[in-house]
């Protein structure tokens, strides 16, 4: 535990330290106090990126959770050829995000993408633009890719959870004559609650940080339609070399999530206690 | 439930799962085809499914040292995962069982290390590592991966631990078993699906990670994802070679999941949960 | 007496001849081997960008190592990595790289951070400097605009990227198309010499599926032009140098203050945006890599693209249309006398944190040496972008199948200059490329968009260039 604390803390503390100073490229300048934060929090571009990231999370996580849970339940019912289906199903999560991004570029690129040509052009959809060039659709395309890639993760984790549940309570419920729905609501859900909460929280945090796909597919565009927080941070670090703003971003996001997880966790504890 | 209805349900679910698995895997199948497709017809419209394969891409990949990248990835991801399991399992168990003061805060703090966007932390990491000489080293990268994998592992395993009924352990303690033996002989076997599932996921995260490997690695330590951008050249993207690297990056992970899934899946007869 | 005078005369002659003899010996004796003697055995690390041509250069590096005994670790990374890793190394003071390749937009930032070592002292060092270097032969205005700043020199040319006009010869040369074009526009169909002609040709060749093109019926839509349209990338650079400047406009004035909303700029952006009507619908996501791919797939008639990409596409086996392309210099404005083109000269600079500046300088000098460059073009069989004027007349280039491309490159390079040295140029480009994309997609008018951009850029820097 001590290792973890030390290892994780040092870079993070250094980040906080940097965010409190004027950064001259990579050289630490004068003490700037909260100046970097003031500029960042006053920047509409930053809040726009937060909104985009939040919107992205709000759509993908429920989808992934719903589909993942459904899938885990189905698998748990007993499915033939499970040993082949599970790995195949899991392929998207196993691929490196950077490869996934390239793969979907091959699928969705305007005019020469596989999907673009075979599906969209053939059916005459989107004749005046392409998926990734349309401000409205680009974000949804990214949502789709994220769901494609991470639902299996949710599925596997929940499936393992279902498999790990103790048998005795279920036998007892059967003896008591509980219906499937009752068993699910009264037994499965509460037992699975901690795991489900953790998975959801993890997905929220990870989805918020999405980077690889956006970077390779849209570059944050069209305009700033898909400019997530991570992408803006990337630009601040590697294009503008504005380390003050970038480190302040890291700290702000961290604080936001810390607060959010606290609330989330308190809610979880309360639900667990009442069940 | 009648025998026939049960069987029909299984077939239905198998069918659904199979369709889902295929849909998830189809883009990857296309990518696999690209491994051997001659460049001139790579993006031909309409797309070509039958063609004379070429080994040119394979030759290029082998000639440019990607095999060594594969080995490096295995070393880094493997070491990182082992470390995470060894350090994380006792920690997760302790968090679930022992009433610690401010345990909740500690738990959340553990997760917090994962919350900030890696992009913004990359340069502070780089600067620290540059100063202590950890750049381009195996140790450096493995330690960096600890920061997000360990928290993930502890959190997920913590929830698995909570699922376990305390009674079993209390019974063993009452029988006079020391704590250590309880952990090893009673808890671990029950936790096995959880540990394996989570460890596999940690392995996948480390295996596919790009940003830290890129910034903190170098000539000596170059993992597979970092080698991918080398194929995006000013002469165009080497799609065939990219496909090979993407699929090869997938293969070991696929193998691991395929082999270990039995541990995750409890037999069809063992306490299948009617949910 | 005679003998003594003779002896004195001979002695005098000998003495007076010695400096000449020594001088002659010294002039003959300059060689890399000699110059490298004090540094033999040292190792230097050089970071350059991956291109097939740099890979050819990499194959020649062992010759330098053999001749001088200086070990060179010549690393090649791709475009984004060269920039991010190279800059991180220089700015952080880590100094793992003795020399790093820079693109011209990076100069402003790195000069302001003062991490580049000027090479004037090394160039003046008689032991190190090759007297036959012939710097006047280096491509201009590329070298001066890139490497010279406030009286100091920062490197030699490494790579001479340029954007050329690229079109389908089979379409432009088709008899029926020529007749129809002449009828509609009143002048002969030929590779565009002006931006206005490029627009006309784009309009002319944009056809829907089912219509006829060069005698055949189209199986899918065809487009008259394809340009880079992605946010970021080099979208705005091309718009800036190949369009805006040709209209007599610019985004900075002579003192470096932002002047984004000038009427000339508006006119240029309007023409550029108009071309989007004749381009594939996905243009807003096309990067500089997508554009050549689209041309290679044969769905567009013309483009402005980076010439090094052409070398990769116009090859048998790489594209069905290889051999059917024609090239020309970057187009001018029909009525303006200002002529500009988009080029991206780059150079390898010596990092201020390098402790081995002298051997590094020797290597960089060797790279641009006449002999090395000649060897380079021999090895690459004439495929490359010359950094020396004299290379254009090399037999390999004249005999190469890319002779037309070289003529186009040469013309473009006459009008291209390095980017202004503005430390915040990436932020500015980010704003501009986002704005012009929205203008092209019809979400803002050119006037409103550029006015908004002007406000944003003034907020970034009141005086933007160093």
PDB file of N, CA and C in Angstrom, chain A residues 7-91:
ATOM      1  N   UNK A   7       4.424   5.817  -5.094  1.00  0.00           N
ATOM      2  CA  UNK A   7       4.594   5.808  -6.544  1.00  0.00           C
ATOM      3  C   UNK A   7       3.594   6.713  -7.239  1.00  0.00           C
ATOM      4  N   UNK A   8       2.366   6.622  -6.791  1.00  0.00           N
ATOM      5  CA  UNK A   8       1.335   7.387  -7.482  1.00  0.00           C
ATOM      6  C   UNK A   8       1.405   8.861  -7.131  1.00  0.00           C
ATOM      7  N   UNK A   9       1.792   9.116  -5.919  1.00  0.00           N
ATOM      8  CA  UNK A   9       1.747  10.500  -5.471  1.00  0.00           C
ATOM      9  C   UNK A   9       2.786  11.395  -6.125  1.00  0.00           C
ATOM     10  N   UNK A  10       4.004  10.860  -6.245  1.00  0.00           N
ATOM     11  CA  UNK A  10       5.095  11.735  -6.671  1.00  0.00           C
ATOM     12  C   UNK A  10       4.818  12.477  -7.982  1.00  0.00           C
ATOM     13  N   UNK A  11       4.482  11.778  -9.070  1.00  0.00           N
ATOM     14  CA  UNK A  11       4.234  12.532 -10.301  1.00  0.00           C
ATOM     15  C   UNK A  11       3.059  13.479 -10.148  1.00  0.00           C
ATOM     16  N   UNK A  12       2.071  13.020  -9.372  1.00  0.00           N
ATOM     17  CA  UNK A  12       0.900  13.859  -9.242  1.00  0.00           C
ATOM     18  C   UNK A  12       1.218  15.126  -8.465  1.00  0.00           C
ATOM     19  N   UNK A  13       1.991  14.967  -7.400  1.00  0.00           N
ATOM     20  CA  UNK A  13       2.359  16.152  -6.631  1.00  0.00           C
ATOM     21  C   UNK A  13       3.191  17.106  -7.475  1.00  0.00           C
ATOM     22  N   UNK A  14       4.055  16.523  -8.283  1.00  0.00           N
ATOM     23  CA  UNK A  14       4.872  17.351  -9.154  1.00  0.00           C
ATOM     24  C   UNK A  14       3.999  18.120 -10.136  1.00  0.00           C
ATOM     25  N   UNK A  15       2.964  17.440 -10.606  1.00  0.00           N
ATOM     26  CA  UNK A  15       2.028  18.113 -11.506  1.00  0.00           C
ATOM     27  C   UNK A  15       1.378  19.299 -10.810  1.00  0.00           C
ATOM     28  N   UNK A  16       0.963  19.072  -9.579  1.00  0.00           N
ATOM     29  CA  UNK A  16       0.339  20.166  -8.838  1.00  0.00           C
ATOM     30  C   UNK A  16       1.343  21.305  -8.678  1.00  0.00           C
ATOM     31  N   UNK A  17       2.545  20.926  -8.353  1.00  0.00           N
ATOM     32  CA  UNK A  17       3.611  21.914  -8.180  1.00  0.00           C
ATOM     33  C   UNK A  17       3.790  22.748  -9.450  1.00  0.00           C
ATOM     34  N   UNK A  18       3.856  22.053 -10.590  1.00  0.00           N
ATOM     35  CA  UNK A  18       4.039  22.765 -11.847  1.00  0.00           C
ATOM     36  C   UNK A  18       2.865  23.684 -12.131  1.00  0.00           C
ATOM     37  N   UNK A  19       1.676  23.225 -11.764  1.00  0.00           N
ATOM     38  CA  UNK A  19       0.502  24.020 -12.111  1.00  0.00           C
ATOM     39  C   UNK A  19       0.453  25.314 -11.316  1.00  0.00           C
ATOM     40  N   UNK A  20       1.243  25.372 -10.255  1.00  0.00           N
ATOM     41  CA  UNK A  20       1.209  26.573  -9.433  1.00  0.00           C
ATOM     42  C   UNK A  20       2.313  27.553  -9.808  1.00  0.00           C
ATOM     43  N   UNK A  21       3.037  27.220 -10.860  1.00  0.00           N
ATOM     44  CA  UNK A  21       4.110  28.110 -11.278  1.00  0.00           C
ATOM     45  C   UNK A  21       3.904  28.557 -12.699  1.00  0.00           C
ATOM     46  N   UNK A  22       4.580  29.631 -13.013  1.00  0.00           N
ATOM     47  CA  UNK A  22       4.604  30.077 -14.405  1.00  0.00           C
ATOM     48  C   UNK A  22       5.512  29.129 -15.151  1.00  0.00           C
ATOM     49  N   UNK A  23       5.021  28.581 -16.226  1.00  0.00           N
ATOM     50  CA  UNK A  23       5.857  27.627 -16.941  1.00  0.00           C
ATOM     51  C   UNK A  23       6.434  28.258 -18.190  1.00  0.00           C
ATOM     52  N   UNK A  24       7.747  28.279 -18.269  1.00  0.00           N
ATOM     53  CA  UNK A  24       8.404  28.742 -19.482  1.00  0.00           C
ATOM     54  C   UNK A  24       8.791  27.491 -20.246  1.00  0.00           C
ATOM     55  N   UNK A  25       7.920  27.023 -21.117  1.00  0.00           N
ATOM     56  CA  UNK A  25       8.144  25.757 -21.780  1.00  0.00           C
ATOM     57  C   UNK A  25       8.421  24.722 -20.709  1.00  0.00           C
ATOM     58  N   UNK A  26       9.553  24.101 -20.675  1.00  0.00           N
ATOM     59  CA  UNK A  26       9.732  23.058 -19.667  1.00  0.00           C
ATOM     60  C   UNK A  26      10.463  23.556 -18.439  1.00  0.00           C
ATOM     61  N   UNK A  27      10.728  24.839 -18.428  1.00  0.00           N
ATOM     62  CA  UNK A  27      11.447  25.361 -17.257  1.00  0.00           C
ATOM     63  C   UNK A  27      10.446  25.945 -16.280  1.00  0.00           C
ATOM     64  N   UNK A  28      10.671  25.678 -15.025  1.00  0.00           N
ATOM     65  CA  UNK A  28       9.764  26.206 -14.017  1.00  0.00           C
ATOM     66  C   UNK A  28      10.116  27.655 -13.751  1.00  0.00           C
ATOM     67  N   UNK A  29       9.123  28.492 -13.853  1.00  0.00           N
ATOM     68  CA  UNK A  29       9.383  29.914 -13.664  1.00  0.00           C
ATOM     69  C   UNK A  29       8.995  30.397 -12.287  1.00  0.00           C
ATOM     70  N   UNK A  30       8.469  31.570 -12.234  1.00  0.00           N
ATOM     71  CA  UNK A  30       8.124  32.160 -10.939  1.00  0.00           C
ATOM     72  C   UNK A  30       6.857  31.536 -10.377  1.00  0.00           C
ATOM     73  N   UNK A  31       6.698  31.719  -9.106  1.00  0.00           N
ATOM     74  CA  UNK A  31       5.477  31.225  -8.457  1.00  0.00           C
ATOM     75  C   UNK A  31       4.281  31.988  -9.025  1.00  0.00           C
ATOM     76  N   UNK A  32       3.283  31.231  -9.434  1.00  0.00           N
ATOM     77  CA  UNK A  32       2.140  31.907 -10.048  1.00  0.00           C
ATOM     78  C   UNK A  32       0.873  31.727  -9.255  1.00  0.00           C
ATOM     79  N   UNK A  33       0.966  31.031  -8.173  1.00  0.00           N
ATOM     80  CA  UNK A  33      -0.232  30.837  -7.362  1.00  0.00           C
ATOM     81  C   UNK A  33      -1.325  30.199  -8.177  1.00  0.00           C
ATOM     82  N   UNK A  34      -2.502  30.777  -8.111  1.00  0.00           N
ATOM     83  CA  UNK A  34      -3.638  30.172  -8.793  1.00  0.00           C
ATOM     84  C   UNK A  34      -3.878  30.796 -10.157  1.00  0.00           C
ATOM     85  N   UNK A  35      -2.888  31.508 -10.668  1.00  0.00           N
ATOM     86  CA  UNK A  35      -3.071  32.218 -11.921  1.00  0.00           C
ATOM     87  C   UNK A  35      -3.448  31.267 -13.055  1.00  0.00           C
ATOM     88  N   UNK A  36      -2.713  30.150 -13.151  1.00  0.00           N
ATOM     89  CA  UNK A  36      -3.016  29.191 -14.215  1.00  0.00           C
ATOM     90  C   UNK A  36      -4.452  28.706 -14.119  1.00  0.00           C
ATOM     91  N   UNK A  37      -4.904  28.508 -12.906  1.00  0.00           N
ATOM     92  CA  UNK A  37      -6.268  28.034 -12.707  1.00  0.00           C
ATOM     93  C   UNK A  37      -7.272  29.090 -13.108  1.00  0.00           C
ATOM     94  N   UNK A  38      -6.955  30.342 -12.763  1.00  0.00           N
ATOM     95  CA  UNK A  38      -7.874  31.421 -13.082  1.00  0.00           C
ATOM     96  C   UNK A  38      -8.078  31.495 -14.595  1.00  0.00           C
ATOM     97  N   UNK A  39      -6.967  31.454 -15.320  1.00  0.00           N
ATOM     98  CA  UNK A  39      -7.057  31.529 -16.778  1.00  0.00           C
ATOM     99  C   UNK A  39      -7.808  30.319 -17.334  1.00  0.00           C
ATOM    100  N   UNK A  40      -7.479  29.159 -16.816  1.00  0.00           N
ATOM    101  CA  UNK A  40      -8.096  27.936 -17.331  1.00  0.00           C
ATOM    102  C   UNK A  40      -9.596  27.936 -17.088  1.00  0.00           C
ATOM    103  N   UNK A  41      -9.986  28.220 -15.836  1.00  0.00           N
ATOM    104  CA  UNK A  41     -11.405  28.146 -15.507  1.00  0.00           C
ATOM    105  C   UNK A  41     -12.188  29.253 -16.174  1.00  0.00           C
ATOM    106  N   UNK A  42     -11.494  30.301 -16.624  1.00  0.00           N
ATOM    107  CA  UNK A  42     -12.194  31.369 -17.325  1.00  0.00           C
ATOM    108  C   UNK A  42     -12.235  31.136 -18.824  1.00  0.00           C
ATOM    109  N   UNK A  43     -11.640  30.042 -19.264  1.00  0.00           N
ATOM    110  CA  UNK A  43     -11.559  29.821 -20.706  1.00  0.00           C
ATOM    111  C   UNK A  43     -12.758  29.030 -21.197  1.00  0.00           C
ATOM    112  N   UNK A  44     -13.539  29.604 -22.133  1.00  0.00           N
ATOM    113  CA  UNK A  44     -14.716  28.883 -22.635  1.00  0.00           C
ATOM    114  C   UNK A  44     -14.320  27.589 -23.325  1.00  0.00           C
ATOM    115  N   UNK A  45     -13.120  27.596 -23.906  1.00  0.00           N
ATOM    116  CA  UNK A  45     -12.690  26.401 -24.617  1.00  0.00           C
ATOM    117  C   UNK A  45     -12.554  25.229 -23.650  1.00  0.00           C
ATOM    118  N   UNK A  46     -12.047  25.511 -22.448  1.00  0.00           N
ATOM    119  CA  UNK A  46     -11.903  24.442 -21.460  1.00  0.00           C
ATOM    120  C   UNK A  46     -13.262  23.883 -21.084  1.00  0.00           C
ATOM    121  N   UNK A  47     -14.207  24.777 -20.802  1.00  0.00           N
ATOM    122  CA  UNK A  47     -15.519  24.296 -20.387  1.00  0.00           C
ATOM    123  C   UNK A  47     -16.218  23.560 -21.512  1.00  0.00           C
ATOM    124  N   UNK A  48     -15.974  24.008 -22.731  1.00  0.00           N
ATOM    125  CA  UNK A  48     -16.548  23.294 -23.867  1.00  0.00           C
ATOM    126  C   UNK A  48     -16.007  21.881 -23.914  1.00  0.00           C
ATOM    127  N   UNK A  49     -14.710  21.724 -23.675  1.00  0.00           N
ATOM    128  CA  UNK A  49     -14.130  20.378 -23.722  1.00  0.00           C
ATOM    129  C   UNK A  49     -14.691  19.526 -22.595  1.00  0.00           C
ATOM    130  N   UNK A  50     -14.921  20.133 -21.437  1.00  0.00           N
ATOM    131  CA  UNK A  50     -15.531  19.383 -20.336  1.00  0.00           C
ATOM    132  C   UNK A  50     -16.927  18.928 -20.737  1.00  0.00           C
ATOM    133  N   UNK A  51     -17.680  19.853 -21.376  1.00  0.00           N
ATOM    134  CA  UNK A  51     -19.035  19.505 -21.815  1.00  0.00           C
ATOM    135  C   UNK A  51     -19.007  18.357 -22.807  1.00  0.00           C
ATOM    136  N   UNK A  52     -18.097  18.426 -23.760  1.00  0.00           N
ATOM    137  CA  UNK A  52     -18.004  17.349 -24.750  1.00  0.00           C
ATOM    138  C   UNK A  52     -17.684  16.028 -24.055  1.00  0.00           C
ATOM    139  N   UNK A  53     -16.681  16.038 -23.170  1.00  0.00           N
ATOM    140  CA  UNK A  53     -16.318  14.810 -22.473  1.00  0.00           C
ATOM    141  C   UNK A  53     -17.489  14.298 -21.655  1.00  0.00           C
ATOM    142  N   UNK A  54     -18.182  15.207 -20.971  1.00  0.00           N
ATOM    143  CA  UNK A  54     -19.305  14.792 -20.133  1.00  0.00           C
ATOM    144  C   UNK A  54     -20.418  14.192 -20.985  1.00  0.00           C
ATOM    145  N   UNK A  55     -20.710  14.833 -22.099  1.00  0.00           N
ATOM    146  CA  UNK A  55     -21.740  14.316 -22.999  1.00  0.00           C
ATOM    147  C   UNK A  55     -21.371  12.925 -23.490  1.00  0.00           C
ATOM    148  N   UNK A  56     -20.115  12.805 -23.831  1.00  0.00           N
ATOM    149  CA  UNK A  56     -19.625  11.513 -24.310  1.00  0.00           C
ATOM    150  C   UNK A  56     -19.852  10.438 -23.256  1.00  0.00           C
ATOM    151  N   UNK A  57     -19.463  10.753 -22.018  1.00  0.00           N
ATOM    152  CA  UNK A  57     -19.619   9.785 -20.929  1.00  0.00           C
ATOM    153  C   UNK A  57     -21.078   9.472 -20.699  1.00  0.00           C
ATOM    154  N   UNK A  58     -21.916  10.506 -20.726  1.00  0.00           N
ATOM    155  CA  UNK A  58     -23.334  10.318 -20.425  1.00  0.00           C
ATOM    156  C   UNK A  58     -24.004   9.384 -21.412  1.00  0.00           C
ATOM    157  N   UNK A  59     -23.475   9.303 -22.623  1.00  0.00           N
ATOM    158  CA  UNK A  59     -24.092   8.417 -23.609  1.00  0.00           C
ATOM    159  C   UNK A  59     -23.442   7.034 -23.595  1.00  0.00           C
ATOM    160  N   UNK A  60     -22.115   7.003 -23.547  1.00  0.00           N
ATOM    161  CA  UNK A  60     -21.462   5.699 -23.687  1.00  0.00           C
ATOM    162  C   UNK A  60     -21.637   4.812 -22.468  1.00  0.00           C
ATOM    163  N   UNK A  61     -21.470   5.352 -21.280  1.00  0.00           N
ATOM    164  CA  UNK A  61     -21.443   4.461 -20.111  1.00  0.00           C
ATOM    165  C   UNK A  61     -22.766   3.731 -19.894  1.00  0.00           C
ATOM    166  N   UNK A  62     -23.907   4.428 -19.941  1.00  0.00           N
ATOM    167  CA  UNK A  62     -25.162   3.681 -19.798  1.00  0.00           C
ATOM    168  C   UNK A  62     -25.324   2.613 -20.877  1.00  0.00           C
ATOM    169  N   UNK A  63     -24.947   2.965 -22.111  1.00  0.00           N
ATOM    170  CA  UNK A  63     -25.050   1.990 -23.194  1.00  0.00           C
ATOM    171  C   UNK A  63     -24.188   0.772 -22.899  1.00  0.00           C
ATOM    172  N   UNK A  64     -22.940   1.045 -22.523  1.00  0.00           N
ATOM    173  CA  UNK A  64     -22.023  -0.060 -22.279  1.00  0.00           C
ATOM    174  C   UNK A  64     -22.492  -0.902 -21.102  1.00  0.00           C
ATOM    175  N   UNK A  65     -22.998  -0.219 -20.094  1.00  0.00           N
ATOM    176  CA  UNK A  65     -23.444  -0.960 -18.917  1.00  0.00           C
ATOM    177  C   UNK A  65     -24.665  -1.819 -19.241  1.00  0.00           C
ATOM    178  N   UNK A  66     -25.625  -1.201 -19.906  1.00  0.00           N
ATOM    179  CA  UNK A  66     -26.831  -1.939 -20.263  1.00  0.00           C
ATOM    180  C   UNK A  66     -26.530  -3.155 -21.120  1.00  0.00           C
ATOM    181  N   UNK A  67     -25.780  -2.899 -22.198  1.00  0.00           N
ATOM    182  CA  UNK A  67     -25.460  -4.005 -23.096  1.00  0.00           C
ATOM    183  C   UNK A  67     -24.597  -5.050 -22.397  1.00  0.00           C
ATOM    184  N   UNK A  68     -23.651  -4.568 -21.595  1.00  0.00           N
ATOM    185  CA  UNK A  68     -22.759  -5.492 -20.905  1.00  0.00           C
ATOM    186  C   UNK A  68     -23.509  -6.378 -19.927  1.00  0.00           C
ATOM    187  N   UNK A  69     -24.409  -5.780 -19.181  1.00  0.00           N
ATOM    188  CA  UNK A  69     -25.177  -6.557 -18.210  1.00  0.00           C
ATOM    189  C   UNK A  69     -26.050  -7.579 -18.920  1.00  0.00           C
ATOM    190  N   UNK A  70     -26.725  -7.113 -19.969  1.00  0.00           N
ATOM    191  CA  UNK A  70     -27.567  -8.027 -20.743  1.00  0.00           C
ATOM    192  C   UNK A  70     -26.737  -9.192 -21.252  1.00  0.00           C
ATOM    193  N   UNK A  71     -25.586  -8.862 -21.820  1.00  0.00           N
ATOM    194  CA  UNK A  71     -24.718  -9.906 -22.350  1.00  0.00           C
ATOM    195  C   UNK A  71     -24.243 -10.861 -21.271  1.00  0.00           C
ATOM    196  N   UNK A  72     -23.865 -10.303 -20.117  1.00  0.00           N
ATOM    197  CA  UNK A  72     -23.377 -11.163 -19.040  1.00  0.00           C
ATOM    198  C   UNK A  72     -24.469 -12.108 -18.580  1.00  0.00           C
ATOM    199  N   UNK A  73     -25.691 -11.580 -18.484  1.00  0.00           N
ATOM    200  CA  UNK A  73     -26.810 -12.427 -18.063  1.00  0.00           C
ATOM    201  C   UNK A  73     -27.068 -13.530 -19.071  1.00  0.00           C
ATOM    202  N   UNK A  74     -27.015 -13.165 -20.347  1.00  0.00           N
ATOM    203  CA  UNK A  74     -27.237 -14.168 -21.386  1.00  0.00           C
ATOM    204  C   UNK A  74     -26.185 -15.264 -21.295  1.00  0.00           C
ATOM    205  N   UNK A  75     -24.923 -14.836 -21.205  1.00  0.00           N
ATOM    206  CA  UNK A  75     -23.852 -15.821 -21.142  1.00  0.00           C
ATOM    207  C   UNK A  75     -24.008 -16.724 -19.932  1.00  0.00           C
ATOM    208  N   UNK A  76     -24.459 -16.092 -18.847  1.00  0.00           N
ATOM    209  CA  UNK A  76     -24.565 -16.826 -17.598  1.00  0.00           C
ATOM    210  C   UNK A  76     -25.639 -17.901 -17.653  1.00  0.00           C
ATOM    211  N   UNK A  77     -26.562 -17.725 -18.562  1.00  0.00           N
ATOM    212  CA  UNK A  77     -27.655 -18.668 -18.680  1.00  0.00           C
ATOM    213  C   UNK A  77     -27.203 -20.010 -19.211  1.00  0.00           C
ATOM    214  N   UNK A  78     -26.062 -19.997 -19.788  1.00  0.00           N
ATOM    215  CA  UNK A  78     -25.643 -21.259 -20.392  1.00  0.00           C
ATOM    216  C   UNK A  78     -25.760 -21.106 -21.889  1.00  0.00           C
ATOM    217  N   UNK A  79     -24.643 -21.035 -22.494  1.00  0.00           N
ATOM    218  CA  UNK A  79     -24.605 -20.817 -23.932  1.00  0.00           C
ATOM    219  C   UNK A  79     -23.623 -21.818 -24.520  1.00  0.00           C
ATOM    220  N   UNK A  80     -23.989 -22.406 -25.608  1.00  0.00           N
ATOM    221  CA  UNK A  80     -23.084 -23.377 -26.227  1.00  0.00           C
ATOM    222  C   UNK A  80     -21.877 -22.661 -26.805  1.00  0.00           C
ATOM    223  N   UNK A  81     -20.826 -23.401 -27.004  1.00  0.00           N
ATOM    224  CA  UNK A  81     -19.637 -22.844 -27.653  1.00  0.00           C
ATOM    225  C   UNK A  81     -19.111 -21.625 -26.910  1.00  0.00           C
ATOM    226  N   UNK A  82     -19.344 -21.619 -25.611  1.00  0.00           N
ATOM    227  CA  UNK A  82     -18.945 -20.427 -24.863  1.00  0.00           C
ATOM    228  C   UNK A  82     -17.454 -20.188 -24.960  1.00  0.00           C
ATOM    229  N   UNK A  83     -16.697 -21.273 -24.998  1.00  0.00           N
ATOM    230  CA  UNK A  83     -15.247 -21.082 -24.994  1.00  0.00           C
ATOM    231  C   UNK A  83     -14.747 -20.431 -26.267  1.00  0.00           C
ATOM    232  N   UNK A  84     -15.552 -20.478 -27.322  1.00  0.00           N
ATOM    233  CA  UNK A  84     -15.137 -19.782 -28.540  1.00  0.00           C
ATOM    234  C   UNK A  84     -15.754 -18.397 -28.589  1.00  0.00           C
ATOM    235  N   UNK A  85     -17.002 -18.322 -28.173  1.00  0.00           N
ATOM    236  CA  UNK A  85     -17.703 -17.048 -28.291  1.00  0.00           C
ATOM    237  C   UNK A  85     -17.098 -15.988 -27.385  1.00  0.00           C
ATOM    238  N   UNK A  86     -16.776 -16.374 -26.156  1.00  0.00           N
ATOM    239  CA  UNK A  86     -16.271 -15.359 -25.217  1.00  0.00           C
ATOM    240  C   UNK A  86     -15.002 -14.674 -25.725  1.00  0.00           C
ATOM    241  N   UNK A  87     -13.976 -15.429 -26.119  1.00  0.00           N
ATOM    242  CA  UNK A  87     -12.797 -14.715 -26.626  1.00  0.00           C
ATOM    243  C   UNK A  87     -13.115 -13.839 -27.829  1.00  0.00           C
ATOM    244  N   UNK A  88     -13.929 -14.341 -28.735  1.00  0.00           N
ATOM    245  CA  UNK A  88     -14.252 -13.547 -29.923  1.00  0.00           C
ATOM    246  C   UNK A  88     -14.947 -12.252 -29.545  1.00  0.00           C
ATOM    247  N   UNK A  89     -15.911 -12.412 -28.645  1.00  0.00           N
ATOM    248  CA  UNK A  89     -16.656 -11.264 -28.167  1.00  0.00           C
ATOM    249  C   UNK A  89     -15.730 -10.226 -27.572  1.00  0.00           C
ATOM    250  N   UNK A  90     -14.680 -10.726 -26.975  1.00  0.00           N
ATOM    251  CA  UNK A  90     -13.795  -9.889 -26.201  1.00  0.00           C
ATOM    252  C   UNK A  90     -12.738  -9.203 -27.059  1.00  0.00           C
ATOM    253  N   UNK A  91     -12.664  -9.576 -28.316  1.00  0.00           N
ATOM    254  CA  UNK A  91     -11.621  -9.051 -29.188  1.00  0.00           C
ATOM    255  C   UNK A  91     -11.520  -7.524 -29.173  1.00  0.00           C
TER     256      UNK A  91
END
